[in-house]
Structures are given as C-alpha cells and as structure tokens.
CSV table of C-alpha atoms and ligand atoms in Angstrom, one decimal:
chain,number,residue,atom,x,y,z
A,1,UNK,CA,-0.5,-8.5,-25.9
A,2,UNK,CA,-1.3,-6.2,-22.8
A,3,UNK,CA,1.9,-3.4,-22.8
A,4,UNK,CA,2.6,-2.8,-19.2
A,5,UNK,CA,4.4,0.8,-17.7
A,6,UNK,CA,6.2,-0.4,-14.8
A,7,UNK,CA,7.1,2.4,-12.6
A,8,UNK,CA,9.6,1.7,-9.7
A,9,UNK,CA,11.4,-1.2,-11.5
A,10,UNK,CA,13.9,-1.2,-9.3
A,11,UNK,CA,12.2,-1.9,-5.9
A,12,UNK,CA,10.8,-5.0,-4.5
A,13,UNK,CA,7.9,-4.9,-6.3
A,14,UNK,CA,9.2,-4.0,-9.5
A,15,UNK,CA,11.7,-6.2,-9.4
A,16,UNK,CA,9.3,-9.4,-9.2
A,17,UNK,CA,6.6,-7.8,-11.5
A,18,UNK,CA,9.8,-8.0,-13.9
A,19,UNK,CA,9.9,-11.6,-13.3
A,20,UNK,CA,6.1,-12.0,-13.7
A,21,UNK,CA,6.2,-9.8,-17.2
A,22,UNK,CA,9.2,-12.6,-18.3
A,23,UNK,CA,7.2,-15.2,-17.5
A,24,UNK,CA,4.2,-14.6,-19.6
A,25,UNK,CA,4.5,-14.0,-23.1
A,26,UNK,CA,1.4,-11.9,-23.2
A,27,UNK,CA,3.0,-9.2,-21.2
A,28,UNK,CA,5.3,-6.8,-22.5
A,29,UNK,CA,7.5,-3.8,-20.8
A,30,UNK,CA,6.9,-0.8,-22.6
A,31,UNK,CA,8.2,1.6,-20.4
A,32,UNK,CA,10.3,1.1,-17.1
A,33,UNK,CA,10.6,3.9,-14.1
A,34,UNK,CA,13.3,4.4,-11.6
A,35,UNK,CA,13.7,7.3,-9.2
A,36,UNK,CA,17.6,7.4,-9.2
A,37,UNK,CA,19.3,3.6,-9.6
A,38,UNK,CA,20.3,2.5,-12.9
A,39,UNK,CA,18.0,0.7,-15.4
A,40,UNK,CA,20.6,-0.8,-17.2
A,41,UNK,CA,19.5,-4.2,-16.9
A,42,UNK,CA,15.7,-4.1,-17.6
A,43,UNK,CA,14.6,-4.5,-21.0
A,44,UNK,CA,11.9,-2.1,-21.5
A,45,UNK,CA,10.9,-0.2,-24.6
A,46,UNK,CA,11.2,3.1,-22.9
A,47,UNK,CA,13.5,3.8,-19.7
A,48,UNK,CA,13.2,6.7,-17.3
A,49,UNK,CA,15.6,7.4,-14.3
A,50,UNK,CA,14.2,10.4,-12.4
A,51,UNK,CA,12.0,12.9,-13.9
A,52,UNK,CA,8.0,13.3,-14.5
A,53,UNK,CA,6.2,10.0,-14.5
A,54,UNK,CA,3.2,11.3,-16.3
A,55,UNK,CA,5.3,12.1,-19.4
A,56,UNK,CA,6.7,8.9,-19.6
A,57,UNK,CA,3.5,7.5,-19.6
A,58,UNK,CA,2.1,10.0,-22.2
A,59,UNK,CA,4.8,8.7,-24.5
A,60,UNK,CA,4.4,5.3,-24.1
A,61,UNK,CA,0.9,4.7,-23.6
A,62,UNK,CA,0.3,1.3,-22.1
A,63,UNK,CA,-2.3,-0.5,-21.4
A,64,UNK,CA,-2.1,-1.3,-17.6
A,65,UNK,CA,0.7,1.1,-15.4
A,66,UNK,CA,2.1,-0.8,-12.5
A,67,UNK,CA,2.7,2.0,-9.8
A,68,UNK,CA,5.1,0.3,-7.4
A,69,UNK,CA,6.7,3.5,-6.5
A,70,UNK,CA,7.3,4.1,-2.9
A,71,UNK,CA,5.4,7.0,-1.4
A,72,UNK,CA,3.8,10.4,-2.4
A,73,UNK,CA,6.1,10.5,-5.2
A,74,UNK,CA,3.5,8.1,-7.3
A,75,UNK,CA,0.7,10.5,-6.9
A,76,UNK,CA,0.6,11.7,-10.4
A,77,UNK,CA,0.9,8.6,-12.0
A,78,UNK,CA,-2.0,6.9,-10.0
A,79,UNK,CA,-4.1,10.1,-11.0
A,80,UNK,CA,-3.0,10.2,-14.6
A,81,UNK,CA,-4.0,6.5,-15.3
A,82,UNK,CA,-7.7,6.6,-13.3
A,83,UNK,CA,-8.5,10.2,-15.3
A,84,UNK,CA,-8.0,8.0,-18.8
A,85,UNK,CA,-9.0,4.8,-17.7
A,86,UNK,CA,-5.6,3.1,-18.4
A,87,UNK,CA,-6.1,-0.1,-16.1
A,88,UNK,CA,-4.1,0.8,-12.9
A,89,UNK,CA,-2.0,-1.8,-10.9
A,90,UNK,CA,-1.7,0.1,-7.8
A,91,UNK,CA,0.8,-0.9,-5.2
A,92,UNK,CA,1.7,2.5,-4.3
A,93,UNK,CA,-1.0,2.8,-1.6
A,94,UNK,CA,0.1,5.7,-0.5
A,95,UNK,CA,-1.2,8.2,-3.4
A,96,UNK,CA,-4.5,6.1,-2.9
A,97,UNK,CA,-4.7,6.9,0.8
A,98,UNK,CA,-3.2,10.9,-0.1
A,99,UNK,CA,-5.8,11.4,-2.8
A,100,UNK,CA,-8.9,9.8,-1.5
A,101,UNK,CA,-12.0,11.4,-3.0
A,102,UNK,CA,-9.9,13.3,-5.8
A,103,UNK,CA,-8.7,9.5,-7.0
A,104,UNK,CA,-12.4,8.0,-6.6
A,105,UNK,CA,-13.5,10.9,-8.9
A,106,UNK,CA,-10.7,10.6,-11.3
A,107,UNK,CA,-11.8,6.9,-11.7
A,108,UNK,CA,-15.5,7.4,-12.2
A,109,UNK,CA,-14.2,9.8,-15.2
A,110,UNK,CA,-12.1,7.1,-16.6
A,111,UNK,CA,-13.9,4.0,-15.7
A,112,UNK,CA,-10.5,2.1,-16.2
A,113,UNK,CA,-10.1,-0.6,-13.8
A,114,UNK,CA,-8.3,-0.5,-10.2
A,115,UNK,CA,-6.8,-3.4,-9.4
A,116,UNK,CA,-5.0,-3.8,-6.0
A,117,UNK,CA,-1.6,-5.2,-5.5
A,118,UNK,CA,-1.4,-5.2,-1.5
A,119,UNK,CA,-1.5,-8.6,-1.1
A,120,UNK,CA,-5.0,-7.6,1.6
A,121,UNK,CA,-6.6,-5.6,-1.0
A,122,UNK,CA,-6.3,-8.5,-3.9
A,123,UNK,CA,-7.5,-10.5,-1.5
A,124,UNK,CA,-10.3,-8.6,-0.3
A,125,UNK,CA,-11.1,-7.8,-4.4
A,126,UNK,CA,-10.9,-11.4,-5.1
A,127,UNK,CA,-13.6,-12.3,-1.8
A,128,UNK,CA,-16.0,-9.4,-3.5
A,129,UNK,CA,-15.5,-9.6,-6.9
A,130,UNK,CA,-19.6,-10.6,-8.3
A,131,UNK,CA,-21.1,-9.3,-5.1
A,132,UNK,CA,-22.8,-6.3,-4.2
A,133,UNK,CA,-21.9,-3.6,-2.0
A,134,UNK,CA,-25.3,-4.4,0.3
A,135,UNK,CA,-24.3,-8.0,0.8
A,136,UNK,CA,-21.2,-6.9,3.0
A,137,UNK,CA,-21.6,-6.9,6.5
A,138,UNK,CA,-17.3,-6.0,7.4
A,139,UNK,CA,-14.0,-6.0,5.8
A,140,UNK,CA,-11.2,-8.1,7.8
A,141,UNK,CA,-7.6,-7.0,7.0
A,142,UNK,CA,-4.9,-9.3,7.9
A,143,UNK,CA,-1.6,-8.8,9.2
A,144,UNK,CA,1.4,-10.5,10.8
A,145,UNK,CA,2.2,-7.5,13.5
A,146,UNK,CA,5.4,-7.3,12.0
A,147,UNK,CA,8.8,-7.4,13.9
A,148,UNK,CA,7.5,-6.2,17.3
A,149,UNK,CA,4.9,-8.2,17.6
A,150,UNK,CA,3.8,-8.6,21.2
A,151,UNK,CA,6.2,-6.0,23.0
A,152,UNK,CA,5.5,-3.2,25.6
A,153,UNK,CA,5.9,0.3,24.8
A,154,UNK,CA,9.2,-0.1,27.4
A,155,UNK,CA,10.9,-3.0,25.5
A,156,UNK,CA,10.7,-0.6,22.4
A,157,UNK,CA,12.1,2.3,23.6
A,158,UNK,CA,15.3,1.4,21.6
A,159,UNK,CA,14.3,-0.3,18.6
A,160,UNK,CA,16.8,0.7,15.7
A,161,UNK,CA,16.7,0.6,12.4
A,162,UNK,CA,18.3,-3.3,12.2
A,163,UNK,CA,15.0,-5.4,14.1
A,164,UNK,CA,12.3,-2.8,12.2
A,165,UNK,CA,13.8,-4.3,9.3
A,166,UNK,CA,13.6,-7.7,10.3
A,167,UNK,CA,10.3,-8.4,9.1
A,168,UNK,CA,9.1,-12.1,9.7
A,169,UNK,CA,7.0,-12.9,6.9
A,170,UNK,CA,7.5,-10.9,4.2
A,171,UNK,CA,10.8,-9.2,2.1
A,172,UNK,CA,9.8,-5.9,1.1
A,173,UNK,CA,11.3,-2.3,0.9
A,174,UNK,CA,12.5,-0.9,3.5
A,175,UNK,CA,9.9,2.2,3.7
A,176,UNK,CA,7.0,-0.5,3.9
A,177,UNK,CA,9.2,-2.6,6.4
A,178,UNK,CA,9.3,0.1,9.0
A,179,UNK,CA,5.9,0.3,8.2
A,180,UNK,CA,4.6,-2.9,9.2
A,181,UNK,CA,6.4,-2.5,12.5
A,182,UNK,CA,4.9,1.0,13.4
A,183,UNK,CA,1.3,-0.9,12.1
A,184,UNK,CA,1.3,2.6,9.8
A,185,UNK,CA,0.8,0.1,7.1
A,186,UNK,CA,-2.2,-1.4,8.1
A,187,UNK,CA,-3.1,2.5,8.7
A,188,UNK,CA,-2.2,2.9,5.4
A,189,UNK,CA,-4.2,-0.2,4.7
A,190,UNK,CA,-7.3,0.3,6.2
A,191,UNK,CA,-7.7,4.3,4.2
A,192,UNK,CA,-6.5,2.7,1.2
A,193,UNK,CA,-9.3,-0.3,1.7
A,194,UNK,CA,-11.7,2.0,2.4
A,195,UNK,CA,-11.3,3.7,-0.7
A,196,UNK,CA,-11.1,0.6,-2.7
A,197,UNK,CA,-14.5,-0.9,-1.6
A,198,UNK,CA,-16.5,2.0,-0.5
A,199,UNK,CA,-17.2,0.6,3.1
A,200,UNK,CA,-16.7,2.8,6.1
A,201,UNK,CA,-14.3,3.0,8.9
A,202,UNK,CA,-16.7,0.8,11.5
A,203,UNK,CA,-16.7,-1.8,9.3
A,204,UNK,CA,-13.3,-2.3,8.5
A,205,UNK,CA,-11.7,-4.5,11.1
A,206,UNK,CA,-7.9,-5.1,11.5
A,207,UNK,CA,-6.7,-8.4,12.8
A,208,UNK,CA,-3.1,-10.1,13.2
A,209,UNK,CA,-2.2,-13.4,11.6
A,210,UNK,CA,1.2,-13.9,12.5
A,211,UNK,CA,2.1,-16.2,9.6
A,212,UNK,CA,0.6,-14.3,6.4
A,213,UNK,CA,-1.2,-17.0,5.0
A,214,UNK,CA,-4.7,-15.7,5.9
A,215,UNK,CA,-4.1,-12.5,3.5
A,216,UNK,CA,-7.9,-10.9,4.2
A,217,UNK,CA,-11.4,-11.9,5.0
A,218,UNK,CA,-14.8,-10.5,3.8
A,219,UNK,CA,-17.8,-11.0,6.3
A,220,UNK,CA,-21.5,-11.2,4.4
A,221,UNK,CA,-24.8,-10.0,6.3
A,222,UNK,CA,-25.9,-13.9,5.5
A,223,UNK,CA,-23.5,-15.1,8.0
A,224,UNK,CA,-20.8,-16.5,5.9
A,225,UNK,CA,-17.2,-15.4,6.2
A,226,UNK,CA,-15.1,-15.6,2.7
A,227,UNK,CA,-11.4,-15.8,3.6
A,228,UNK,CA,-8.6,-15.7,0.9
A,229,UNK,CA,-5.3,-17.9,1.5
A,230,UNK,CA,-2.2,-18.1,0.2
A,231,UNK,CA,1.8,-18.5,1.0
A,232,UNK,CA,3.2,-14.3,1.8
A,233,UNK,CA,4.7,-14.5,-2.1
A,234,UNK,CA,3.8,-10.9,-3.8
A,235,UNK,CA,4.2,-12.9,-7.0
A,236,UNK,CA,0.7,-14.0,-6.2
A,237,UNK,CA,-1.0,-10.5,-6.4
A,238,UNK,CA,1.1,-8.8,-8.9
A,239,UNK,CA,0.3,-11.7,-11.6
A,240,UNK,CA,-3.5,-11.7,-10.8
A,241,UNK,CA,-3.2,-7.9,-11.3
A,242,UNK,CA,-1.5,-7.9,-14.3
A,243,UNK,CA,-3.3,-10.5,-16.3
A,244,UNK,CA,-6.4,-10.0,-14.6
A,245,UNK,CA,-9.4,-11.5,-15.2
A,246,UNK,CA,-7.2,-14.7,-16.6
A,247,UNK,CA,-5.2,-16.1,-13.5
A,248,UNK,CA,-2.0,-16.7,-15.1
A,249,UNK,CA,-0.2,-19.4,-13.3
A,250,UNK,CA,2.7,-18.8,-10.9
A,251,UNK,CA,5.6,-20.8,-10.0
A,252,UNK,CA,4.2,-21.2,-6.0
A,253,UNK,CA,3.7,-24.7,-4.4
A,254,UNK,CA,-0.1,-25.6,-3.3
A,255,UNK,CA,-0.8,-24.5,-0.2
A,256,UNK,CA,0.3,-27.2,2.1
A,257,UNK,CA,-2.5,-27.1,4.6
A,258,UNK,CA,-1.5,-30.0,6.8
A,259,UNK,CA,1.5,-27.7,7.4
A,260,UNK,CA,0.3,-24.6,8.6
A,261,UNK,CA,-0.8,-22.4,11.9
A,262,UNK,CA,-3.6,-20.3,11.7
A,263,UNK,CA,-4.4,-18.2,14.6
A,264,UNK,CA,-5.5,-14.7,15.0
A,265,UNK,CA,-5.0,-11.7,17.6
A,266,UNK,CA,-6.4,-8.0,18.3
A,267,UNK,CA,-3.8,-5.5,17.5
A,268,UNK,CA,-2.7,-3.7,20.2
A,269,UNK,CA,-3.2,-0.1,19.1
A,270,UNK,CA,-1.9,1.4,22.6
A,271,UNK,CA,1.6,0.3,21.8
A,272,UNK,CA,1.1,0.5,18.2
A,273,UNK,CA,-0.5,3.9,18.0
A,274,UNK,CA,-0.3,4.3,14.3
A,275,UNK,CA,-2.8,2.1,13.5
A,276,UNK,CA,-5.5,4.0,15.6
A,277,UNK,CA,-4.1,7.2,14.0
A,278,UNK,CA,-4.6,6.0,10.4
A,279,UNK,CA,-8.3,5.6,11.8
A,280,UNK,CA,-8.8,8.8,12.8
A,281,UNK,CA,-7.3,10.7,10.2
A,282,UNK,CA,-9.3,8.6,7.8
A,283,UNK,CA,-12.8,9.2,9.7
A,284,UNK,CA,-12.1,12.6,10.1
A,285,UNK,CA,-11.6,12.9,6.3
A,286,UNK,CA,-10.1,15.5,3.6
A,287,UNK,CA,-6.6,16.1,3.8
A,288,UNK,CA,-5.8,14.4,7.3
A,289,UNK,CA,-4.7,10.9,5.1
A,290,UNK,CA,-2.4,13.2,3.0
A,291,UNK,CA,-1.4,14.7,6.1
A,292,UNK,CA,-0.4,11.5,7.8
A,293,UNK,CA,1.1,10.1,5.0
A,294,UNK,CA,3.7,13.1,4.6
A,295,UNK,CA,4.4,13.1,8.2
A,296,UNK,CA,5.1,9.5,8.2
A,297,UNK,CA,6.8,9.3,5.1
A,298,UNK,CA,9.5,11.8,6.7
A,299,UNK,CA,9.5,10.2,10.4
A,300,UNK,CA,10.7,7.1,9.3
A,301,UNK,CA,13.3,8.4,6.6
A,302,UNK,CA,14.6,9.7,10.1
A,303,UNK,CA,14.2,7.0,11.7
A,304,UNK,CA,16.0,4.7,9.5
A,305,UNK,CA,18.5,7.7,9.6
A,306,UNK,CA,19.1,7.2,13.1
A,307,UNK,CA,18.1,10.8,13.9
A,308,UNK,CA,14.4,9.7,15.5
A,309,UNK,CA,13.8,7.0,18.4
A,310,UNK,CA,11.0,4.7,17.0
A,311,UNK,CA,8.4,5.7,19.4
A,312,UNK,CA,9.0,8.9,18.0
A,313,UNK,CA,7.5,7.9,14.4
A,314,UNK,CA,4.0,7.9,16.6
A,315,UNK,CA,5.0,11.1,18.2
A,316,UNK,CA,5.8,13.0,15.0
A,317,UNK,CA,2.5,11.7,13.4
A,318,UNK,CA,0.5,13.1,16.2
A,319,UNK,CA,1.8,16.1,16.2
A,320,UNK,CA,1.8,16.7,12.7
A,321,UNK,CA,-2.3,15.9,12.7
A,322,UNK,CA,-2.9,18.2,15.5
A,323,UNK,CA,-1.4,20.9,13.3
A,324,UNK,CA,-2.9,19.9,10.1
A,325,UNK,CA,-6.3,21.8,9.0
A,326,UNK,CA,-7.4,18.8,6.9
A,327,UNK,CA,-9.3,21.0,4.5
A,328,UNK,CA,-10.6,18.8,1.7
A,329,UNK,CA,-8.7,19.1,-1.4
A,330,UNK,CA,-9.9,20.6,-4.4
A,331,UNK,CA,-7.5,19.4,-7.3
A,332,UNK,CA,-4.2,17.7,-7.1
A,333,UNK,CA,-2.0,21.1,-6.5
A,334,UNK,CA,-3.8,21.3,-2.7
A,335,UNK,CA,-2.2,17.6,-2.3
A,336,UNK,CA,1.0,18.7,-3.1
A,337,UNK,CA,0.9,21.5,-1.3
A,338,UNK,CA,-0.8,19.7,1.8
A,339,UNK,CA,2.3,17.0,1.4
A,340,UNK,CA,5.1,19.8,1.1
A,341,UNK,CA,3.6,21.6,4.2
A,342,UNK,CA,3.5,18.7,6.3
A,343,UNK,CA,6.9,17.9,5.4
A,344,UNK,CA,8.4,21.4,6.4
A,345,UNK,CA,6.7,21.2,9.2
A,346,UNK,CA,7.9,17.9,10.3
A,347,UNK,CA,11.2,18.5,9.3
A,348,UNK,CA,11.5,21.8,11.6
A,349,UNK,CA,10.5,19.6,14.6
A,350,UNK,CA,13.0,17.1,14.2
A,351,UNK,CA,16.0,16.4,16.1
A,352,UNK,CA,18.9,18.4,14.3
A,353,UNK,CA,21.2,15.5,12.6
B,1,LIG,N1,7.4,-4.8,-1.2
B,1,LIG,C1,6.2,-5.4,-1.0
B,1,LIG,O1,6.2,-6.6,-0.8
B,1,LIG,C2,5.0,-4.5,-1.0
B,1,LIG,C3,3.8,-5.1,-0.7
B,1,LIG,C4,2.6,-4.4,-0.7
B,1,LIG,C5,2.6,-3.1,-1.1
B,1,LIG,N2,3.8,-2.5,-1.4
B,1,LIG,C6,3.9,-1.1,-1.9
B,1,LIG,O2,4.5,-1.0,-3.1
B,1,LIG,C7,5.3,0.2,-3.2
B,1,LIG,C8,6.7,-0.1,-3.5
B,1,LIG,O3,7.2,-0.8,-2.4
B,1,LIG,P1,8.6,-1.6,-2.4
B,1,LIG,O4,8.7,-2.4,-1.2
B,1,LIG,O5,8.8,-2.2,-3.8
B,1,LIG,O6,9.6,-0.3,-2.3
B,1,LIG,P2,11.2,-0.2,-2.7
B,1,LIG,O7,11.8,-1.6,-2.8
B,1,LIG,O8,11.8,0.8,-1.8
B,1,LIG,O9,11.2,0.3,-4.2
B,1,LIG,C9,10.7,1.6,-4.5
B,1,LIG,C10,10.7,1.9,-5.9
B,1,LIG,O10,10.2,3.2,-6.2
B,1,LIG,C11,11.2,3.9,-7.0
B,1,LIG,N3,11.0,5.3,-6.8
B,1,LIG,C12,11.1,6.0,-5.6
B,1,LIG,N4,10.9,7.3,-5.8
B,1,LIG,C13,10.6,7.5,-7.2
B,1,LIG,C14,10.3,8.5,-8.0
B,1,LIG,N5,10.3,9.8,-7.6
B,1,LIG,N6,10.1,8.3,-9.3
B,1,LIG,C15,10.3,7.0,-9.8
B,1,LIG,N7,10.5,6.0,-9.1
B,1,LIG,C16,10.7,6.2,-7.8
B,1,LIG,C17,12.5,3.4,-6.5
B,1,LIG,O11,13.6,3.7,-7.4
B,1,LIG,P3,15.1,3.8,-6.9
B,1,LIG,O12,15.6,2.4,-6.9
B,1,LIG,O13,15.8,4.5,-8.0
B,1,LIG,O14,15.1,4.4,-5.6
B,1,LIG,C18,12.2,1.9,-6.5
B,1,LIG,O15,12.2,1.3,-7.8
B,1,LIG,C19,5.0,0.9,-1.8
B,1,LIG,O16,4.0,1.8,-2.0
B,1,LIG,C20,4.6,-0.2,-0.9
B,1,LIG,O17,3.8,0.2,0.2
B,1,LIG,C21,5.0,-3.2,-1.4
C-alpha cells in the first residue's frame, strides 16, 4: 500500500490523480489539500482547506506527496518532501524552477525520489532512465505552441482572456493555460528540465509539435534520438508517477499510429518572448527563475483579470528582471522574500483596476 498526500485536489491535476488513486487498489489518500474550494467530496484520511501544507504533511506522513498546487504557493511542500526523502510527485513546476539549487540540495540530503509529472519531464525521465549523464548529447522539449500558435505580434495585440484559454490540445488550469500561450510554460519547462536532469541551458532545445503526441525527445552522442509518444491524457504521467517503477495500466486506447500527424516547428521566440526570457533568467542563475516566476505568476492573474493586454504579460516580465538583483538564495526565507518583492513590485506597475 503506498499512502499518497495529494495537495491541490481540487485542480486539474488533482482531480484526475483522484481518479488514478481510485483506480488502483494499492494507492491510498491519506491526506487531501485545497487552497480555498471545498473538499467535501474527496475521501481522504486527512482534509485541509487553506493553511500550512508542511503541517499537514507532518501529520500524515505519506509515502509519496503529489504537489499539484498551482504556483509559488507549493514551495514548501516540494522542499519539505526532498529534505526527508518522501518520494515527490512534482507537478508544481514552479517551486522547482523558484528553488533551483536550494531544491537540488534538499534532494541530495533526502535522496527520496523526484519523479516528474509534466507530461515533458516524464517523458524525458522515462528516455533517460538506465543511462548516464555522459551519454546525452541534448534534451528536446515538446510543445503544441498553444492557442496562438503562428500569429504576429499585431494579430495579438487583443488577445483576451477567452482564446488564451482555448488551449488545443490539452484541458488544464487556467494559470498553466495562459501559460502555454505566453510559451512561459515551456520557460517554466525548460528551468524546471534543467534542474531535473542536470544538463545545461545550450543543450536543452525547445520544439513545437502541434498535436501533443510527441511529449519529449532525448538525443544520445551515439547518434540515436529516443522519443516518447503518447495521446495529451495527464492520466498517463500521474499513474507512472504514482506507482512508479510498476506501470500501472490506464484506461487510454493504443496509440493509433495510422491516425496521427507528426510534424515539428521552431518556436518563434520574437512573438513569444517568454520563452527566451525563461532562458535567460535561467542562465543567468540564482534568484532570476524565482524572480520570473513571481512576476509572471502576478501578470497573468491580471491578465485573466482583464486589467493587462496580453503582450503586456512579456512586458511585465522584463521589466520585473531588469529590476531584480538575482542574488543566489541562501535558504528558503530569501525565496520568499525574493517572491514577495517581485510581487510588490509588479503590482505597483500595473494598470490601476
Ligand atoms: N493541468 C495540467 O494538465 C498540468 C500539466 C502539467 C503540469 N501542471 C502543473 O500542475 C500544477 C497544477 O495545475 P492545474 O492545472 O491542476 O491547476 P488548477 O486546476 O488551477 O488547480 C490548482 C490547485 O491548487 C490548489 N491551490 C492553489 N493554491 C493553494 C494553496 N495555497 N494551498 C493549497 N492548495 C492550493 C487549488 O485549490 P483551490 O481549488 O482551492 O483553488 C487547486 O486544487 C501547476 O503547477 C501546473 O503547472 C498541470
């Protein structure tokens, strides 16, 4: 019996790692996490609405936490599980990408295992897993461009809230969504593989594939590629993460491949500037992931507020990394305190609601 802490129960991910849990005897919910809807209708051995993650998950001490919360607000929880080496589902990229070295060091202390849920990441652990860090020529990270796909810089001028949110491949939250349409997730993406995998900036590609099937790639020095495929279904990466090493089955079809279109594209990071910014701020280091993280976090809560155009996500972003100092963090108070400056100083430069 593996006793799973699932926190953010009630999002997209939560909700279908409930349906994974249900399906498989050997999983159990010993603790469930909200941030402010109900949890009424998940049976879990311990509930939380609100409040300190890390004391939930002192009291109920499982042994893998799912952290499908949505932003910085996982932090603490990804940092609690790696220092104790409780196996760690992690779909909360962000606190990854926000707590860089301070997570990687945290790990080595627990040596519990990390196991992705980004449906790139599982991939890319999956094309690894058995081989060495030498054999590796490049990571390639997949993604379907999202919503806006293929326009100008003119035709998204004004973009609301309605087409960001129209994603064509995937159902996720709506934080995410908006993501994938500003390409701040395969920002996102790219720190958080870096992180993962230990490989560095220049050889971590990005590439589109507008379908989802390809989910990543993993090129060797001997010439051979290893690509993982798949239908976009998140069921797919939360069960391998969650019974992990065993490959529980999943209700998904076969991949049909008589069916499918496979083709790829460069990104274009001109229009789609927060891709090249997650680069930088990740090659330049410290706190400039936290940094970026924070200031996109509250750019497309305004955003989706209707208070920021969505060119101006990009705009905030940049401005927000000029400002930052990026000093490296010492412990996780200079991460909060990097996130809660960012913020303020963000928020100041906003348009007034
Ligand atoms: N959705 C996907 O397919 C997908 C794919 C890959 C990676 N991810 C990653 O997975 C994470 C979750 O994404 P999502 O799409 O599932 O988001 P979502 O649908 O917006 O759900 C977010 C969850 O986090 C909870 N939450 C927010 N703040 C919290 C806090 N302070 N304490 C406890 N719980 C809190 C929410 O609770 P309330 O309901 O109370 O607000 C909700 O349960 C994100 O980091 C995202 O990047 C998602």
């Amino acid at each position: 019996m593996k006793r799973v802490a699932l926190l953010g129960a009630t999002g997209s991910i939560g909700r279908q790692a409930i349906e994974i849990v249900e399906a498989h005897p050997e999983l159990e919910l010993c603790a469930a996490a909200s941030g402010s809807t109900s949890l009424d209708d998940v049976d879990a051995a311990l509930k939380q609405v609100g409040g300190d993650l890390t004391e939930l998950l002192e009291r109920a001490q499982p042994d893998v936490v799912l952290n499908a919360v949505v932003g910085f607000a996982g932090i603490h929880a990804t940092l609690w599980a790696l220092e104790r080496g409780v196996d760690l589902a992690l779909a909360n990229k962000e606190s990854l990408v926000a707590a860089g070295e301070l997570a990687l060091a945290a790990r080595a202390r627990g040596a519990g295992r990390l196991l992705p849920v980004d449906s790139e990441h599982s991939a890319l652990h999956q094309c690894l897993e058995g081989r060495s860090a030498e054999q590796v020529d490049s990571l390639v990270l997949t993604g379907s461009g999202g919503p806006f796909r293929g326009r100008t810089r003119d035709e998204l001028v004004d973009a609301v809230p309605d087409e960001a949110l129209a994603h064509p491949t995937w159902r996720m939250g709506p934080k995410i969504t908006v993501d994938s349409a500003t390409l701040a997730n395969k920002g996102l993406e790219l720190i958080e593989a870096h992180f993962l995998f230990d490989i560095p900036y220049d050889r971590i590609e990005v590439v589109l594939q507008p379908t989802s099937i390809v989910h990543s790639l993993v090129r060797f020095r001997d010439g051979a590629t290893l690509a993982h495929l798949g239908y976009p279904d998140m069921r797919v990466p939360i069960s391998y993460a969650l019974t992990y090493p065993e490959r529980a089955a999943t209700p998904l079809p076969p991949l049909d491949l008589t069916s499918l279109t496979l083709s790829f594209e460069s990104p274009d990071v001109e229009t789609f500037h927060m891709l090249a910014l997650a680069r930088a701020a990740g090659e330049r280091g410290g706190t400039y992931p936290c940094a970026y993280n924070a200031a996109n976090e509250v750019a497309v809560a305004a955003f989706l507020a209707g208070r920021l155009p969505f060119l101006g996500i990009a705009e905030v972003v940049t401005d927000a990394l000029e400002r930052a100092d990026g000093a490296p963090a010492r412990d996780v108070a200079d991460l909060v305190e990097c996130d809660r400056r960012t913020r303020a100083n963000v928020g100041e430069r906003l348009p007034v609601a």
